[in-house]
Amino acid sequence: MTWGGLRRFREPPAADVERCELCAESLGDRHGHVVNLESRALLCTCPPCHLLFTQDGAGRGRFRSVPDRYLHTRDFRMSAADWDELQIPVRMAFFFHNSALGRNVAFYPSPGGATESQLPLGTWDRVLAANPALAGVRPDVEALLVDRAAEDRFACYLVPIDACYELVGIVRLHWRGFAGGQEAWEAIEDYFAALRGRAREVLPEEAGDG
């Protein structure tokens, strides 16, 4: 047991203090996340714990730190036919490589949480090949978040995986009825506006540049 783990039992936790889920140190206003690769859970972590798991193989490969990289391209090459083949019933979905399964997976936000879609690998591989500027997505901790903002126009963002679950939380909190309602869509649009403001735009000639 680590000293931090031992101290968790020796010292009563202070009320209303958010703590690192690995060592129980108190967290500040801003903190990082670590993915448990076995359970897929996101853990809130202090800076030392977050730094520890940035190295592959740390913690016997069970944990991996979520990076803070945001990229965006306005020139995402994808067609309405591609989207239909991917079996996504809504306008938003995020795609990432699940190393435990050894394959890419797709999820979309729904009122019940993150819902998995059966992903035809051939279709997604074709889309990835057409968009080399967003190559190099890190397994388990980064995702490509695709927004079908119009019938024939798609925006794509390379984001930390926790940013995808933030969007899932927004949908769960605000969605009402079948169509979602004005409040939900305003919250979704605000989310994507903030994402565009934070992300660095990449151009096709920057292929592979992270």
CSV table of C-alpha atoms in Angstrom, one decimal:
chain,number,residue,atom,x,y,z
A,1,MET,CA,0.0,0.0,0.0
A,2,THR,CA,1.3,3.5,-0.8
A,3,TRP,CA,1.7,6.2,1.8
A,4,GLY,CA,-1.1,8.1,0.3
A,5,GLY,CA,-3.4,5.0,0.5
A,6,LEU,CA,-2.4,4.5,4.2
A,7,ARG,CA,-3.0,8.1,5.1
A,8,ARG,CA,-6.5,7.7,3.7
A,9,PHE,CA,-7.3,5.4,6.6
A,10,ARG,CA,-5.4,7.4,9.2
A,11,GLU,CA,-6.9,10.8,8.5
A,12,PRO,CA,-10.6,11.5,8.3
A,13,PRO,CA,-11.5,13.2,5.0
A,14,ALA,CA,-12.4,16.9,5.2
A,15,ALA,CA,-15.9,17.8,4.3
A,16,ASP,CA,-16.7,19.0,0.8
A,17,VAL,CA,-13.1,18.5,-0.4
A,18,GLU,CA,-12.7,16.6,-3.7
A,19,ARG,CA,-9.8,14.1,-3.5
A,20,CYS,CA,-7.6,12.3,-5.9
A,21,GLU,CA,-9.2,8.9,-6.6
A,22,LEU,CA,-5.8,7.2,-6.6
A,23,CYS,CA,-3.9,8.7,-3.6
A,24,ALA,CA,-6.7,10.7,-1.7
A,25,GLU,CA,-4.8,14.0,-1.9
A,26,SER,CA,-7.1,17.0,-2.1
A,27,LEU,CA,-7.7,18.4,-5.6
A,28,GLY,CA,-7.7,22.0,-6.7
A,29,ASP,CA,-10.2,23.7,-9.0
A,30,ARG,CA,-8.4,22.1,-12.0
A,31,HIS,CA,-7.4,18.5,-12.1
A,32,GLY,CA,-6.6,15.8,-14.5
A,33,HIS,CA,-8.2,12.4,-15.3
A,34,VAL,CA,-6.9,8.9,-15.6
A,35,VAL,CA,-8.6,6.1,-17.5
A,36,ASN,CA,-8.9,2.7,-15.8
A,37,LEU,CA,-8.4,0.5,-18.9
A,38,GLU,CA,-10.1,-2.5,-17.4
A,39,SER,CA,-13.3,-0.9,-16.2
A,40,ARG,CA,-13.2,2.2,-18.6
A,41,ALA,CA,-13.9,4.4,-15.5
A,42,LEU,CA,-12.5,8.0,-15.5
A,43,LEU,CA,-10.7,8.8,-12.2
A,44,CYS,CA,-10.1,12.4,-11.0
A,45,THR,CA,-6.4,12.7,-10.1
A,46,CYS,CA,-3.9,15.1,-8.6
A,47,PRO,CA,-1.0,16.4,-10.7
A,48,PRO,CA,1.6,13.8,-9.4
A,49,CYS,CA,-0.7,10.8,-10.1
A,50,HIS,CA,-1.7,12.2,-13.5
A,51,LEU,CA,2.0,12.7,-14.4
A,52,LEU,CA,2.8,9.1,-13.2
A,53,PHE,CA,0.5,7.5,-15.7
A,54,THR,CA,1.5,9.5,-18.8
A,55,GLN,CA,4.2,6.7,-19.4
A,56,ASP,CA,3.1,3.6,-21.2
A,57,GLY,CA,3.2,0.6,-18.9
A,58,ALA,CA,3.0,2.6,-15.6
A,59,GLY,CA,0.8,0.9,-13.0
A,60,ARG,CA,1.2,-2.4,-14.9
A,61,GLY,CA,-0.6,-0.9,-17.8
A,62,ARG,CA,-3.9,-0.6,-16.0
A,63,PHE,CA,-4.1,3.2,-16.0
A,64,ARG,CA,-3.4,5.8,-18.6
A,65,SER,CA,-3.5,9.6,-18.2
A,66,VAL,CA,-5.9,11.6,-20.3
A,67,PRO,CA,-3.9,14.3,-22.3
A,68,ASP,CA,-5.0,17.9,-22.9
A,69,ARG,CA,-4.9,18.1,-26.7
A,70,TYR,CA,-7.7,19.7,-28.7
A,71,LEU,CA,-7.6,19.8,-32.6
A,72,HIS,CA,-10.2,20.8,-35.1
A,73,THR,CA,-10.5,20.6,-38.8
A,74,ARG,CA,-13.1,22.3,-41.0
A,75,ASP,CA,-12.1,20.1,-43.9
A,76,PHE,CA,-13.3,16.7,-42.5
A,77,ARG,CA,-13.9,14.5,-45.5
A,78,MET,CA,-17.0,12.4,-44.8
A,79,SER,CA,-20.3,11.9,-46.6
A,80,ALA,CA,-23.8,11.3,-45.6
A,81,ALA,CA,-23.5,7.8,-47.0
A,82,ASP,CA,-20.5,7.2,-44.7
A,83,TRP,CA,-22.5,8.3,-41.7
A,84,ASP,CA,-25.4,6.1,-42.6
A,85,GLU,CA,-23.1,3.1,-43.0
A,86,LEU,CA,-21.7,3.8,-39.5
A,87,GLN,CA,-25.2,3.3,-38.1
A,88,ILE,CA,-25.3,6.5,-36.0
A,89,PRO,CA,-28.9,7.6,-35.4
A,90,VAL,CA,-28.1,11.1,-34.1
A,91,ARG,CA,-25.9,14.0,-35.3
A,92,MET,CA,-23.0,13.4,-32.9
A,93,ALA,CA,-20.7,10.5,-32.1
A,94,PHE,CA,-17.2,9.9,-30.8
A,95,PHE,CA,-14.8,7.2,-32.0
A,96,PHE,CA,-11.7,5.8,-30.2
A,97,HIS,CA,-9.5,2.8,-30.1
A,98,ASN,CA,-10.3,0.5,-27.2
A,99,SER,CA,-7.0,-1.3,-26.5
A,100,ALA,CA,-8.6,-4.0,-24.3
A,101,LEU,CA,-10.9,-5.0,-27.2
A,102,GLY,CA,-8.2,-4.4,-29.8
A,103,ARG,CA,-10.5,-2.4,-32.1
A,104,ASN,CA,-12.2,1.0,-32.7
A,105,VAL,CA,-15.5,1.7,-31.0
A,106,ALA,CA,-18.2,4.3,-31.5
A,107,PHE,CA,-20.5,5.9,-29.0
A,108,TYR,CA,-23.1,8.6,-29.3
A,109,PRO,CA,-24.8,10.7,-26.5
A,110,SER,CA,-28.3,9.8,-25.6
A,111,PRO,CA,-30.7,10.7,-22.7
A,112,GLY,CA,-29.6,7.3,-21.1
A,113,GLY,CA,-25.9,8.0,-21.4
A,114,ALA,CA,-23.2,7.0,-23.8
A,115,THR,CA,-24.7,4.4,-26.2
A,116,GLU,CA,-22.5,2.1,-28.3
A,117,SER,CA,-23.0,1.8,-32.0
A,118,GLN,CA,-21.9,-1.2,-34.0
A,119,LEU,CA,-19.0,0.2,-36.0
A,120,PRO,CA,-18.3,-1.3,-39.5
A,121,LEU,CA,-14.5,-1.1,-39.4
A,122,GLY,CA,-14.2,-0.9,-43.2
A,123,THR,CA,-16.2,2.3,-43.3
A,124,TRP,CA,-14.4,4.0,-40.4
A,125,ASP,CA,-11.0,3.0,-41.8
A,126,ARG,CA,-11.9,4.6,-45.1
A,127,VAL,CA,-12.9,7.8,-43.3
A,128,LEU,CA,-9.7,7.9,-41.3
A,129,ALA,CA,-7.6,7.3,-44.4
A,130,ALA,CA,-9.3,10.3,-46.1
A,131,ASN,CA,-8.4,12.6,-43.1
A,132,PRO,CA,-4.7,12.2,-42.4
A,133,ALA,CA,-4.6,15.6,-40.5
A,134,LEU,CA,-6.3,13.9,-37.6
A,135,ALA,CA,-4.2,10.7,-37.6
A,136,GLY,CA,-2.3,9.7,-34.4
A,137,VAL,CA,-5.3,9.6,-32.0
A,138,ARG,CA,-4.0,8.0,-28.8
A,139,PRO,CA,-5.7,4.8,-27.8
A,140,ASP,CA,-8.2,4.9,-24.9
A,141,VAL,CA,-7.6,8.5,-23.9
A,142,GLU,CA,-8.3,10.5,-27.1
A,143,ALA,CA,-11.3,10.4,-29.5
A,144,LEU,CA,-12.5,11.9,-32.7
A,145,LEU,CA,-15.8,13.7,-32.0
A,146,VAL,CA,-17.8,14.1,-35.1
A,147,ASP,CA,-20.7,16.6,-35.4
A,148,ARG,CA,-23.0,16.5,-38.4
A,149,ALA,CA,-23.9,20.1,-38.2
A,150,ALA,CA,-25.7,20.1,-41.5
A,151,GLU,CA,-27.0,17.4,-43.9
A,152,ASP,CA,-23.8,17.3,-46.0
A,153,ARG,CA,-21.3,19.0,-43.6
A,154,PHE,CA,-19.3,17.4,-40.8
A,155,ALA,CA,-17.1,18.9,-38.2
A,156,CYS,CA,-14.5,16.8,-36.4
A,157,TYR,CA,-12.5,17.4,-33.2
A,158,LEU,CA,-9.6,15.4,-31.8
A,159,VAL,CA,-10.3,15.7,-28.0
A,160,PRO,CA,-9.5,14.1,-24.7
A,161,ILE,CA,-11.9,11.3,-23.9
A,162,ASP,CA,-13.3,13.1,-20.9
A,163,ALA,CA,-14.5,15.9,-23.2
A,164,CYS,CA,-16.7,13.4,-24.9
A,165,TYR,CA,-18.2,12.3,-21.6
A,166,GLU,CA,-18.8,16.0,-20.7
A,167,LEU,CA,-21.0,16.2,-23.8
A,168,VAL,CA,-22.8,13.0,-22.7
A,169,GLY,CA,-23.5,14.6,-19.4
A,170,ILE,CA,-24.9,17.7,-21.0
A,171,VAL,CA,-27.3,15.6,-23.1
A,172,ARG,CA,-28.4,13.6,-20.1
A,173,LEU,CA,-29.0,16.7,-18.0
A,174,HIS,CA,-30.9,18.8,-20.5
A,175,TRP,CA,-32.6,16.5,-22.9
A,176,ARG,CA,-36.4,16.5,-22.8
A,177,GLY,CA,-38.9,14.5,-24.9
A,178,PHE,CA,-38.1,13.0,-28.3
A,179,ALA,CA,-36.4,16.0,-29.9
A,180,GLY,CA,-34.5,17.3,-26.9
A,181,GLY,CA,-36.0,20.7,-26.5
A,182,GLN,CA,-34.5,24.2,-26.9
A,183,GLU,CA,-32.6,24.1,-23.7
A,184,ALA,CA,-30.7,21.0,-24.7
A,185,TRP,CA,-29.8,22.2,-28.1
A,186,GLU,CA,-28.6,25.6,-26.8
A,187,ALA,CA,-26.4,23.7,-24.3
A,188,ILE,CA,-25.0,21.5,-27.1
A,189,GLU,CA,-24.3,24.5,-29.3
A,190,ASP,CA,-22.6,26.3,-26.4
A,191,TYR,CA,-20.4,23.2,-25.9
A,192,PHE,CA,-19.3,23.0,-29.5
A,193,ALA,CA,-18.7,26.8,-29.6
A,194,ALA,CA,-16.4,26.4,-26.5
A,195,LEU,CA,-14.7,23.5,-28.2
A,196,ARG,CA,-14.0,25.5,-31.3
A,197,GLY,CA,-12.5,28.3,-29.2
A,198,ARG,CA,-10.2,25.9,-27.4
A,199,ALA,CA,-9.1,23.7,-30.3
A,200,ARG,CA,-6.2,24.4,-32.7
A,201,GLU,CA,-7.3,24.2,-36.3
A,202,VAL,CA,-5.3,21.8,-38.4
A,203,LEU,CA,-5.0,21.8,-42.2
A,204,PRO,CA,-4.7,18.7,-44.5
A,205,GLU,CA,-1.0,19.4,-45.1
A,206,GLU,CA,-0.4,18.9,-41.4
A,207,ALA,CA,-1.0,15.2,-41.6
A,208,GLY,CA,0.3,13.4,-38.6
A,209,ASP,CA,1.3,16.5,-36.8
A,210,GLY,CA,0.1,16.3,-33.2
